[in-house]
Amino acid sequence: MQKRLETLLNQVSKSPLIDQGDLKAASELILSSVIKGLGVNRSGIWLYNENREGIRCYLLKDLTMEVPTEALVLHRSDFPDYFSALDEDRVVTAHDAITAPETKEFSVGYLDVLGINAMLDTPIRHGGNTVGIICSEHRGEPRTWTDDEVVFAGVLSDLFGRSISAREKLDYELKLEDTNRNLELIVAERTQHLNDTIDELKALQSKLVESEKMAVLGSMVSGVAHEVNTPIGIAVTSSSHIKDGVKKIRQLFESNQITKTSLKNFLDEIEDAADLNVTNLDKAANLITNFKRTSADQHHFEKDRVNLKDYMEKVLSTLVPITKKIGVNVALKGDDIVVETYPGAISQVVTNLITNSCMHGFASTFCGQAEIVIEMFRKDETLHVNYSDNGIGMEDEVVGKIFDPFFTTKRDQGGTGLGMPILHTLISKTLHGDIRVESVVGEGTTFYMSFKNV
């Protein structure tokens, strides 16, 4: 894919507008990027109605003329060939929209009036279904859409599907907050006027617990969908590009028309597409692996008897590339303590803590010498491990959410919000311990961990 298009896709994917739940703002960003990347002056987002017998314009941008203020709706009965093409859930590439079988129904009264000669429709997918399209329209001479442009528009359609998920999540959270407020009001009113509300209160509490469980589940599922959707989508469209390239080079080869230049160009394109595939599939695989590890299956680790201090030193030695990069001094304090535990789980805990400090605690705003101190000691038959850094610290609001799945303050820099939930699950489930956090902005953060029966 052209570097210009890749850069534009990267900017849109990292924009907070995509995931903040403001569908209008996300739509404006995506359509502006479509227009800029494809070099067209008209593009719109169209969404199906419930029975798929019509498609409604959600947002239309036209750089050369004002768009209608009334709702635009296309009906299947008026454009049967066009809707049949859309039913195939594929990209519609009308290089010459006036003669293309999918779009020629628009020739009179639309294409001729607006001077449109080429159309590119890419499907918007959400929840496993096609919910609409992004339609890009070219004015001027008939135009041949390149493979890079088709891939580019397809990825932007996938990003709009991600924005729909963010909107649904926000709506659910607002509805849950409203429900909770109503429940609290009902409880307060009935507590004041009734003496027999104990059973009702228990029922309401039970409903609230179930609602919170569903909220957590919805957040986790939504988080997985958000994070995995983009790399998978890019890999799929890139694979399609590879397939098309192979087909073209085979035709040249079989017709004895292949040249050194065409072969070199083909190899360059395939190499770029393959690199894009590997990068994004690795990202998706790592996300899924980390998500599975939140369950912290104890069979994933083997129990062993180890000298904790010696083992910690070995783990820290493997993390030198991370700590050396930003010049962190790591100090390990405590006596030799022999324990029977799960060394693999301890290694994962230490790795997550070090990574968290380097990524968040010693961020770009940190000044001074970065230091981490790990202290181990026994007290009243309980093993205590205190981990401290002198980084930038955290606000109380962040401390309260640090163990929530997919909560991260570094999403725009690649953070997934899985490191701390994995750490909490390892300590509480696998190592049967407890963990709490204290942090002061500007002074640093301390994790207090305690373990019994080790």
Short mmCIF file of C-alpha atoms in Angstrom, two decimals:
data_model
loop_
_atom_site.label_atom_id
_atom_site.label_comp_id
_atom_site.label_asym_id
_atom_site.label_seq_id
_atom_site.Cartn_x
_atom_site.Cartn_y
_atom_site.Cartn_z
CA MET A 1 0.00 0.00 0.00
CA GLN A 2 1.15 3.52 -0.72
CA LYS A 3 2.98 5.12 2.20
CA ARG A 4 0.62 8.10 2.07
CA LEU A 5 -2.44 5.88 2.52
CA GLU A 6 -0.79 3.82 5.28
CA THR A 7 0.07 6.99 7.19
CA LEU A 8 -3.48 8.28 6.90
CA LEU A 9 -4.92 4.95 8.08
CA ASN A 10 -2.54 4.91 11.04
CA GLN A 11 -3.62 8.42 12.06
CA VAL A 12 -7.32 7.55 11.88
CA SER A 13 -6.90 4.24 13.75
CA LYS A 14 -5.05 5.96 16.63
CA SER A 15 -7.49 8.87 16.88
CA PRO A 16 -9.47 8.92 20.16
CA LEU A 17 -12.54 9.94 18.13
CA ILE A 18 -12.90 6.35 16.89
CA ASP A 19 -13.44 4.84 20.35
CA GLN A 20 -14.91 7.65 22.45
CA GLY A 21 -18.53 6.93 21.44
CA ASP A 22 -19.24 10.14 19.47
CA LEU A 23 -20.38 8.51 16.22
CA LYS A 24 -20.90 11.85 14.48
CA ALA A 25 -17.34 13.01 15.17
CA ALA A 26 -15.94 9.63 14.11
CA SER A 27 -17.99 9.78 10.89
CA GLU A 28 -16.66 13.25 10.07
CA LEU A 29 -13.07 12.06 10.58
CA ILE A 30 -13.53 8.91 8.48
CA LEU A 31 -15.26 10.65 5.55
CA SER A 32 -12.68 13.45 5.55
CA SER A 33 -9.96 10.77 5.37
CA VAL A 34 -11.77 8.97 2.54
CA ILE A 35 -11.97 12.20 0.54
CA LYS A 36 -8.33 13.05 1.22
CA GLY A 37 -6.95 9.55 0.56
CA LEU A 38 -8.95 8.79 -2.59
CA GLY A 39 -8.79 12.32 -3.97
CA VAL A 40 -12.57 12.54 -4.40
CA ASN A 41 -14.85 15.41 -3.41
CA ARG A 42 -17.96 13.45 -2.42
CA SER A 43 -18.39 10.55 0.01
CA GLY A 44 -21.14 9.32 2.31
CA ILE A 45 -21.99 6.76 4.98
CA TRP A 46 -25.18 4.81 4.27
CA LEU A 47 -26.83 2.43 6.78
CA TYR A 48 -29.42 -0.29 6.15
CA ASN A 49 -32.87 -0.11 7.69
CA GLU A 50 -34.05 -3.06 9.78
CA ASN A 51 -35.45 -5.17 6.91
CA ARG A 52 -32.63 -4.23 4.47
CA GLU A 53 -35.23 -2.99 1.99
CA GLY A 54 -33.72 0.46 2.06
CA ILE A 55 -30.50 2.28 2.87
CA ARG A 56 -30.40 5.67 4.61
CA CYS A 57 -27.68 8.30 4.36
CA TYR A 58 -26.21 8.83 7.83
CA LEU A 59 -23.68 11.47 6.75
CA LEU A 60 -22.76 12.95 3.36
CA LYS A 61 -19.79 15.22 2.61
CA ASP A 62 -19.48 17.09 -0.70
CA LEU A 63 -16.69 19.61 -1.20
CA THR A 64 -18.19 21.26 -4.27
CA MET A 65 -21.89 21.69 -3.43
CA GLU A 66 -24.28 21.82 -0.50
CA VAL A 67 -25.80 18.51 0.54
CA PRO A 68 -29.57 18.13 1.09
CA THR A 69 -30.78 18.72 4.64
CA GLU A 70 -33.59 16.17 4.39
CA ALA A 71 -32.94 12.47 5.00
CA LEU A 72 -31.79 10.62 1.85
CA VAL A 73 -33.14 7.08 1.46
CA LEU A 74 -32.67 4.59 -1.37
CA HIS A 75 -35.27 1.82 -1.73
CA ARG A 76 -34.58 -1.69 -3.02
CA SER A 77 -37.67 -1.54 -5.23
CA ASP A 78 -36.23 1.47 -7.09
CA PHE A 79 -32.70 0.11 -7.57
CA PRO A 80 -32.91 -3.73 -7.57
CA ASP A 81 -29.61 -4.35 -9.41
CA TYR A 82 -27.68 -2.07 -7.04
CA PHE A 83 -29.13 -3.75 -3.94
CA SER A 84 -28.44 -7.20 -5.39
CA ALA A 85 -24.77 -6.22 -5.67
CA LEU A 86 -24.77 -4.95 -2.08
CA ASP A 87 -26.37 -8.21 -0.88
CA GLU A 88 -23.17 -10.02 -1.87
CA ASP A 89 -21.37 -8.15 0.95
CA ARG A 90 -18.44 -7.32 -1.30
CA VAL A 91 -16.73 -4.19 -2.52
CA VAL A 92 -18.49 -2.54 -5.48
CA THR A 93 -15.85 -1.04 -7.80
CA ALA A 94 -17.65 0.85 -10.56
CA HIS A 95 -14.78 2.26 -12.64
CA ASP A 96 -17.35 3.62 -15.10
CA ALA A 97 -20.48 4.13 -13.01
CA ILE A 98 -22.66 4.94 -16.00
CA THR A 99 -22.11 1.54 -17.66
CA ALA A 100 -21.26 -0.68 -14.66
CA PRO A 101 -24.14 -3.18 -14.09
CA GLU A 102 -24.22 -2.44 -10.36
CA THR A 103 -24.64 1.34 -10.70
CA LYS A 104 -26.08 2.09 -14.13
CA GLU A 105 -29.56 2.47 -12.55
CA PHE A 106 -28.33 5.83 -11.22
CA SER A 107 -27.28 7.11 -14.66
CA VAL A 108 -30.32 9.30 -15.32
CA GLY A 109 -31.25 11.89 -12.73
CA TYR A 110 -28.26 11.36 -10.44
CA LEU A 111 -24.92 10.52 -12.04
CA ASP A 112 -25.55 12.80 -15.03
CA VAL A 113 -26.81 15.66 -12.86
CA LEU A 114 -23.91 15.53 -10.39
CA GLY A 115 -21.26 14.69 -12.99
CA ILE A 116 -20.26 11.45 -11.22
CA ASN A 117 -18.45 8.89 -13.37
CA ALA A 118 -16.97 6.40 -10.88
CA MET A 119 -18.19 4.89 -7.59
CA LEU A 120 -16.51 2.82 -4.90
CA ASP A 121 -18.71 1.18 -2.22
CA THR A 122 -17.05 -0.65 0.70
CA PRO A 123 -19.17 -2.63 3.21
CA ILE A 124 -19.42 -1.60 6.87
CA ARG A 125 -19.43 -4.67 9.13
CA HIS A 126 -20.55 -4.76 12.75
CA GLY A 127 -21.36 -7.68 14.99
CA GLY A 128 -20.71 -10.16 12.18
CA ASN A 129 -23.17 -8.48 9.81
CA THR A 130 -22.98 -5.90 7.03
CA VAL A 131 -24.84 -2.84 8.33
CA GLY A 132 -24.12 -0.36 5.57
CA ILE A 133 -21.54 1.04 3.13
CA ILE A 134 -19.19 3.93 2.63
CA CYS A 135 -19.87 5.25 -0.88
CA SER A 136 -17.13 7.30 -2.55
CA GLU A 137 -18.01 9.14 -5.76
CA HIS A 138 -15.60 10.54 -8.35
CA ARG A 139 -16.45 13.47 -10.59
CA GLY A 140 -14.78 13.87 -13.95
CA GLU A 141 -13.57 11.25 -16.39
CA PRO A 142 -14.17 7.53 -15.66
CA ARG A 143 -11.58 6.29 -13.18
CA THR A 144 -10.00 2.95 -12.40
CA TRP A 145 -9.86 2.32 -8.64
CA THR A 146 -6.51 0.84 -7.65
CA ASP A 147 -6.11 -2.11 -5.29
CA ASP A 148 -4.48 0.18 -2.71
CA GLU A 149 -7.47 2.52 -2.84
CA VAL A 150 -9.91 -0.39 -2.40
CA VAL A 151 -7.94 -1.68 0.61
CA PHE A 152 -7.72 1.83 2.05
CA ALA A 153 -11.47 2.44 1.79
CA GLY A 154 -12.21 -1.03 3.19
CA VAL A 155 -10.14 -0.44 6.32
CA LEU A 156 -11.90 2.88 6.92
CA SER A 157 -15.24 1.05 6.68
CA ASP A 158 -14.00 -1.38 9.34
CA LEU A 159 -12.99 1.55 11.55
CA PHE A 160 -16.53 2.93 11.28
CA GLY A 161 -17.78 -0.48 12.47
CA ARG A 162 -15.46 -0.09 15.45
CA SER A 163 -16.97 3.34 16.13
CA ILE A 164 -20.46 1.80 16.16
CA SER A 165 -19.29 -0.62 18.88
CA ALA A 166 -17.93 2.31 20.90
CA ARG A 167 -21.28 4.12 20.58
CA GLU A 168 -23.19 1.04 21.77
CA LYS A 169 -20.84 0.66 24.72
CA LEU A 170 -21.34 4.30 25.72
CA ASP A 171 -25.13 3.98 25.40
CA TYR A 172 -25.05 0.86 27.58
CA GLU A 173 -22.96 2.59 30.26
CA LEU A 174 -25.26 5.62 30.31
CA LYS A 175 -28.30 3.39 30.54
CA LEU A 176 -26.70 1.43 33.38
CA GLU A 177 -25.89 4.65 35.25
CA ASP A 178 -29.46 5.84 34.82
CA THR A 179 -30.77 2.48 36.01
CA ASN A 180 -28.54 2.62 39.08
CA ARG A 181 -29.71 6.15 39.90
CA ASN A 182 -33.33 5.06 39.59
CA LEU A 183 -32.71 2.05 41.79
CA GLU A 184 -31.12 4.21 44.48
CA LEU A 185 -34.08 6.60 44.37
CA ILE A 186 -36.59 3.76 44.65
CA VAL A 187 -34.68 2.24 47.58
CA ALA A 188 -34.48 5.61 49.40
CA GLU A 189 -38.18 6.39 48.95
CA ARG A 190 -39.45 2.98 50.02
CA THR A 191 -37.03 2.81 52.96
CA GLN A 192 -38.56 6.02 54.33
CA HIS A 193 -42.23 5.00 53.96
CA LEU A 194 -42.32 1.21 54.25
CA ASN A 195 -41.24 -1.22 56.96
CA ASP A 196 -41.58 -4.37 54.92
CA THR A 197 -39.12 -3.57 52.09
CA ILE A 198 -36.32 -5.98 53.10
CA ASP A 199 -37.27 -8.61 50.52
CA GLU A 200 -37.63 -5.96 47.81
CA LEU A 201 -34.23 -4.51 48.65
CA LYS A 202 -32.59 -7.94 48.41
CA ALA A 203 -34.18 -8.46 44.98
CA LEU A 204 -32.97 -5.06 43.80
CA GLN A 205 -29.46 -5.76 45.10
CA SER A 206 -29.41 -9.06 43.25
CA LYS A 207 -30.43 -7.30 40.03
CA LEU A 208 -27.73 -4.71 40.54
CA VAL A 209 -25.06 -7.40 40.95
CA GLU A 210 -26.19 -9.06 37.73
CA SER A 211 -26.21 -5.70 35.94
CA GLU A 212 -22.63 -5.03 37.05
CA LYS A 213 -21.58 -8.51 35.91
CA MET A 214 -23.08 -7.82 32.50
CA ALA A 215 -21.35 -4.44 32.40
CA VAL A 216 -17.96 -6.09 33.01
CA LEU A 217 -18.68 -8.77 30.40
CA GLY A 218 -19.81 -6.16 27.90
CA SER A 219 -16.67 -4.12 28.53
CA MET A 220 -14.39 -7.14 28.04
CA VAL A 221 -16.12 -8.33 24.86
CA SER A 222 -16.21 -4.79 23.48
CA GLY A 223 -12.54 -4.33 24.34
CA VAL A 224 -11.57 -7.53 22.51
CA ALA A 225 -13.64 -6.48 19.49
CA HIS A 226 -12.07 -3.00 19.43
CA GLU A 227 -8.50 -4.23 19.70
CA VAL A 228 -8.66 -7.28 17.42
CA ASN A 229 -10.95 -5.86 14.71
CA THR A 230 -8.47 -3.45 13.19
CA PRO A 231 -5.41 -5.76 12.78
CA ILE A 232 -7.59 -8.60 11.51
CA GLY A 233 -9.36 -6.26 9.08
CA ILE A 234 -6.06 -4.91 7.76
CA ALA A 235 -4.67 -8.46 7.39
CA VAL A 236 -7.78 -9.62 5.50
CA THR A 237 -7.74 -6.71 3.07
CA SER A 238 -3.97 -7.05 2.64
CA SER A 239 -4.39 -10.77 1.85
CA SER A 240 -6.96 -9.85 -0.79
CA HIS A 241 -4.40 -7.46 -2.26
CA ILE A 242 -1.81 -10.29 -2.38
CA LYS A 243 -4.30 -12.59 -4.10
CA ASP A 244 -5.10 -10.00 -6.77
CA GLY A 245 -1.39 -9.33 -7.33
CA VAL A 246 -0.62 -13.03 -7.80
CA LYS A 247 -3.45 -13.32 -10.30
CA LYS A 248 -2.14 -10.40 -12.37
CA ILE A 249 1.49 -11.59 -12.41
CA ARG A 250 0.35 -15.10 -13.36
CA GLN A 251 -1.54 -13.68 -16.33
CA LEU A 252 1.56 -11.79 -17.45
CA PHE A 253 3.68 -14.93 -17.02
CA GLU A 254 1.30 -17.19 -18.94
CA SER A 255 1.00 -14.66 -21.77
CA ASN A 256 4.79 -14.31 -21.97
CA GLN A 257 4.51 -10.58 -21.24
CA ILE A 258 6.22 -10.46 -17.86
CA THR A 259 9.09 -8.00 -17.54
CA LYS A 260 11.81 -7.48 -14.97
CA THR A 261 10.20 -4.21 -13.88
CA SER A 262 6.73 -5.73 -13.43
CA LEU A 263 8.20 -8.66 -11.49
CA LYS A 264 10.20 -6.34 -9.23
CA ASN A 265 7.15 -4.16 -8.59
CA PHE A 266 5.13 -7.28 -7.80
CA LEU A 267 7.76 -8.58 -5.34
CA ASP A 268 7.95 -5.17 -3.62
CA GLU A 269 4.17 -5.02 -3.25
CA ILE A 270 3.94 -8.60 -1.97
CA GLU A 271 6.76 -7.99 0.52
CA ASP A 272 5.04 -4.87 1.89
CA ALA A 273 1.69 -6.65 2.09
CA ALA A 274 3.27 -9.68 3.78
CA ASP A 275 5.00 -7.45 6.35
CA LEU A 276 1.66 -5.75 7.01
CA ASN A 277 0.02 -9.17 7.45
CA VAL A 278 2.66 -10.48 9.86
CA THR A 279 2.63 -7.31 11.97
CA ASN A 280 -1.13 -7.18 12.34
CA LEU A 281 -1.68 -10.93 12.79
CA ASP A 282 1.06 -11.00 15.47
CA LYS A 283 -0.68 -8.11 17.19
CA ALA A 284 -4.04 -9.90 17.10
CA ALA A 285 -2.49 -13.18 18.31
CA ASN A 286 -0.76 -11.45 21.23
CA LEU A 287 -3.99 -9.71 22.22
CA ILE A 288 -5.92 -12.97 22.21
CA THR A 289 -3.16 -14.78 24.14
CA ASN A 290 -3.04 -12.07 26.79
CA PHE A 291 -6.80 -12.07 27.07
CA LYS A 292 -6.83 -15.84 27.64
CA ARG A 293 -4.18 -15.44 30.34
CA THR A 294 -6.56 -13.32 32.45
CA SER A 295 -8.05 -16.65 33.56
CA ALA A 296 -4.59 -17.61 34.88
CA ASP A 297 -5.13 -21.36 34.55
CA GLN A 298 -2.93 -22.92 37.22
CA HIS A 299 -2.06 -25.76 34.87
CA HIS A 300 -0.25 -23.14 32.77
CA PHE A 301 2.47 -23.02 35.45
CA GLU A 302 4.44 -25.71 37.27
CA LYS A 303 4.93 -25.60 41.02
CA ASP A 304 8.52 -25.66 42.30
CA ARG A 305 10.64 -24.87 45.33
CA VAL A 306 12.89 -21.87 44.71
CA ASN A 307 15.05 -19.29 46.44
CA LEU A 308 12.88 -16.26 45.77
CA LYS A 309 15.71 -13.71 45.78
CA ASP A 310 17.86 -15.74 43.39
CA TYR A 311 14.89 -16.32 41.10
CA MET A 312 13.98 -12.62 41.12
CA GLU A 313 17.53 -11.74 40.10
CA LYS A 314 17.29 -14.12 37.14
CA VAL A 315 13.98 -12.62 36.06
CA LEU A 316 15.35 -9.06 36.35
CA SER A 317 18.34 -10.00 34.21
CA THR A 318 15.99 -10.92 31.35
CA LEU A 319 14.36 -7.49 31.63
CA VAL A 320 17.59 -5.50 31.25
CA PRO A 321 16.76 -4.54 27.62
CA ILE A 322 13.59 -2.84 28.91
CA THR A 323 15.11 -1.10 31.93
CA LYS A 324 18.39 -0.17 30.21
CA LYS A 325 16.54 1.62 27.41
CA ILE A 326 15.38 4.36 29.78
CA GLY A 327 18.17 4.03 32.35
CA VAL A 328 16.26 2.54 35.29
CA ASN A 329 18.15 1.51 38.44
CA VAL A 330 16.55 -1.64 39.90
CA ALA A 331 17.32 -2.57 43.52
CA LEU A 332 16.38 -5.97 45.03
CA LYS A 333 16.25 -6.01 48.84
CA GLY A 334 15.65 -8.80 51.32
CA ASP A 335 17.10 -12.02 52.71
CA ASP A 336 17.17 -15.43 51.07
CA ILE A 337 13.65 -16.82 51.29
CA VAL A 338 12.88 -20.34 50.04
CA VAL A 339 9.27 -20.86 48.96
CA GLU A 340 7.22 -23.51 47.18
CA THR A 341 5.24 -21.64 44.56
CA TYR A 342 4.66 -21.13 40.83
CA PRO A 343 7.85 -19.47 39.50
CA GLY A 344 6.30 -18.87 36.07
CA ALA A 345 3.51 -16.82 37.62
CA ILE A 346 6.02 -14.78 39.65
CA SER A 347 8.03 -14.11 36.50
CA GLN A 348 4.90 -12.85 34.74
CA VAL A 349 4.03 -10.60 37.71
CA VAL A 350 7.50 -9.02 37.82
CA THR A 351 7.55 -8.58 34.05
CA ASN A 352 4.17 -6.84 34.06
CA LEU A 353 5.20 -4.52 36.91
CA ILE A 354 8.49 -3.55 35.25
CA THR A 355 6.77 -2.98 31.91
CA ASN A 356 4.06 -0.91 33.58
CA SER A 357 6.63 1.31 35.30
CA CYS A 358 8.65 1.84 32.13
CA MET A 359 5.61 2.60 29.99
CA HIS A 360 3.55 4.65 32.45
CA GLY A 361 5.61 5.60 35.50
CA PHE A 362 8.63 6.83 33.57
CA ALA A 363 6.71 8.45 30.72
CA SER A 364 7.99 11.41 28.71
CA THR A 365 7.01 13.85 31.47
CA PHE A 366 9.25 12.13 34.06
CA CYS A 367 12.41 13.99 35.12
CA GLY A 368 15.27 12.64 37.19
CA GLN A 369 16.85 9.25 37.83
CA ALA A 370 14.35 6.42 37.38
CA GLU A 371 14.45 3.92 40.27
CA ILE A 372 12.62 0.70 41.12
CA VAL A 373 12.88 -1.04 44.49
CA ILE A 374 11.64 -4.59 45.18
CA GLU A 375 11.64 -5.56 48.86
CA MET A 376 10.85 -9.07 50.21
CA PHE A 377 10.36 -10.18 53.83
CA ARG A 378 8.39 -12.58 56.03
CA LYS A 379 6.13 -11.40 58.82
CA ASP A 380 3.73 -13.54 60.89
CA GLU A 381 4.03 -16.50 58.48
CA THR A 382 3.13 -14.25 55.56
CA LEU A 383 5.43 -13.40 52.68
CA HIS A 384 5.40 -9.73 51.72
CA VAL A 385 6.71 -8.31 48.43
CA ASN A 386 6.63 -4.54 47.99
CA TYR A 387 7.30 -3.08 44.56
CA SER A 388 7.93 0.69 44.29
CA ASP A 389 8.92 3.13 41.55
CA ASN A 390 9.60 6.86 41.81
CA GLY A 391 7.73 7.67 38.60
CA ILE A 392 5.05 10.25 37.86
CA GLY A 393 2.41 8.47 39.93
CA MET A 394 -1.32 8.21 39.30
CA GLU A 395 -4.50 10.10 40.08
CA ASP A 396 -6.94 8.41 42.50
CA GLU A 397 -9.36 7.82 39.62
CA VAL A 398 -6.73 5.87 37.69
CA VAL A 399 -5.73 3.86 40.78
CA GLY A 400 -9.37 2.84 41.21
CA LYS A 401 -9.55 1.45 37.66
CA ILE A 402 -6.04 0.03 37.24
CA PHE A 403 -7.18 -3.61 37.48
CA ASP A 404 -10.21 -3.18 35.19
CA PRO A 405 -9.82 -5.17 31.92
CA PHE A 406 -8.97 -2.94 28.93
CA PHE A 407 -8.58 0.21 31.00
CA THR A 408 -5.47 2.05 29.79
CA THR A 409 -4.23 5.62 29.58
CA LYS A 410 -1.89 4.73 26.69
CA ARG A 411 -4.25 3.33 24.06
CA ASP A 412 -2.92 5.78 21.48
CA GLN A 413 0.57 4.36 22.07
CA GLY A 414 -0.42 0.71 21.74
CA GLY A 415 -1.56 0.00 25.33
CA THR A 416 -4.29 -2.67 25.59
CA GLY A 417 -5.20 -2.47 29.29
CA LEU A 418 -4.51 -6.19 29.89
CA GLY A 419 -1.20 -6.08 31.81
CA MET A 420 -2.60 -5.13 35.24
CA PRO A 421 -5.70 -7.40 35.05
CA ILE A 422 -3.42 -10.32 34.18
CA LEU A 423 -1.18 -9.42 37.14
CA HIS A 424 -4.16 -9.21 39.54
CA THR A 425 -5.51 -12.58 38.37
CA LEU A 426 -2.11 -14.25 38.73
CA ILE A 427 -1.69 -12.99 42.29
CA SER A 428 -5.25 -13.67 43.48
CA LYS A 429 -5.98 -16.91 41.61
CA THR A 430 -2.71 -18.68 40.88
CA LEU A 431 -0.57 -17.48 43.81
CA HIS A 432 -3.50 -17.13 46.25
CA GLY A 433 -2.31 -13.73 47.43
CA ASP A 434 -3.53 -10.17 47.81
CA ILE A 435 -2.44 -6.93 46.17
CA ARG A 436 -3.18 -3.27 46.81
CA VAL A 437 -1.85 -0.06 45.26
CA GLU A 438 -0.87 3.34 46.62
CA SER A 439 0.24 6.21 44.42
CA VAL A 440 1.04 9.89 44.77
CA VAL A 441 1.19 12.12 41.70
CA GLY A 442 4.75 13.28 41.17
CA GLU A 443 6.23 10.89 43.75
CA GLY A 444 5.65 7.36 42.50
CA THR A 445 3.63 4.17 42.94
CA THR A 446 3.86 1.19 45.31
CA PHE A 447 2.27 -2.26 44.92
CA TYR A 448 1.90 -4.17 48.21
CA MET A 449 1.65 -7.95 47.69
CA SER A 450 1.19 -10.59 50.41
CA PHE A 451 1.13 -14.39 50.22
CA LYS A 452 0.28 -17.02 52.83
CA ASN A 453 1.15 -20.72 52.86
CA VAL A 454 4.31 -20.26 50.80
#
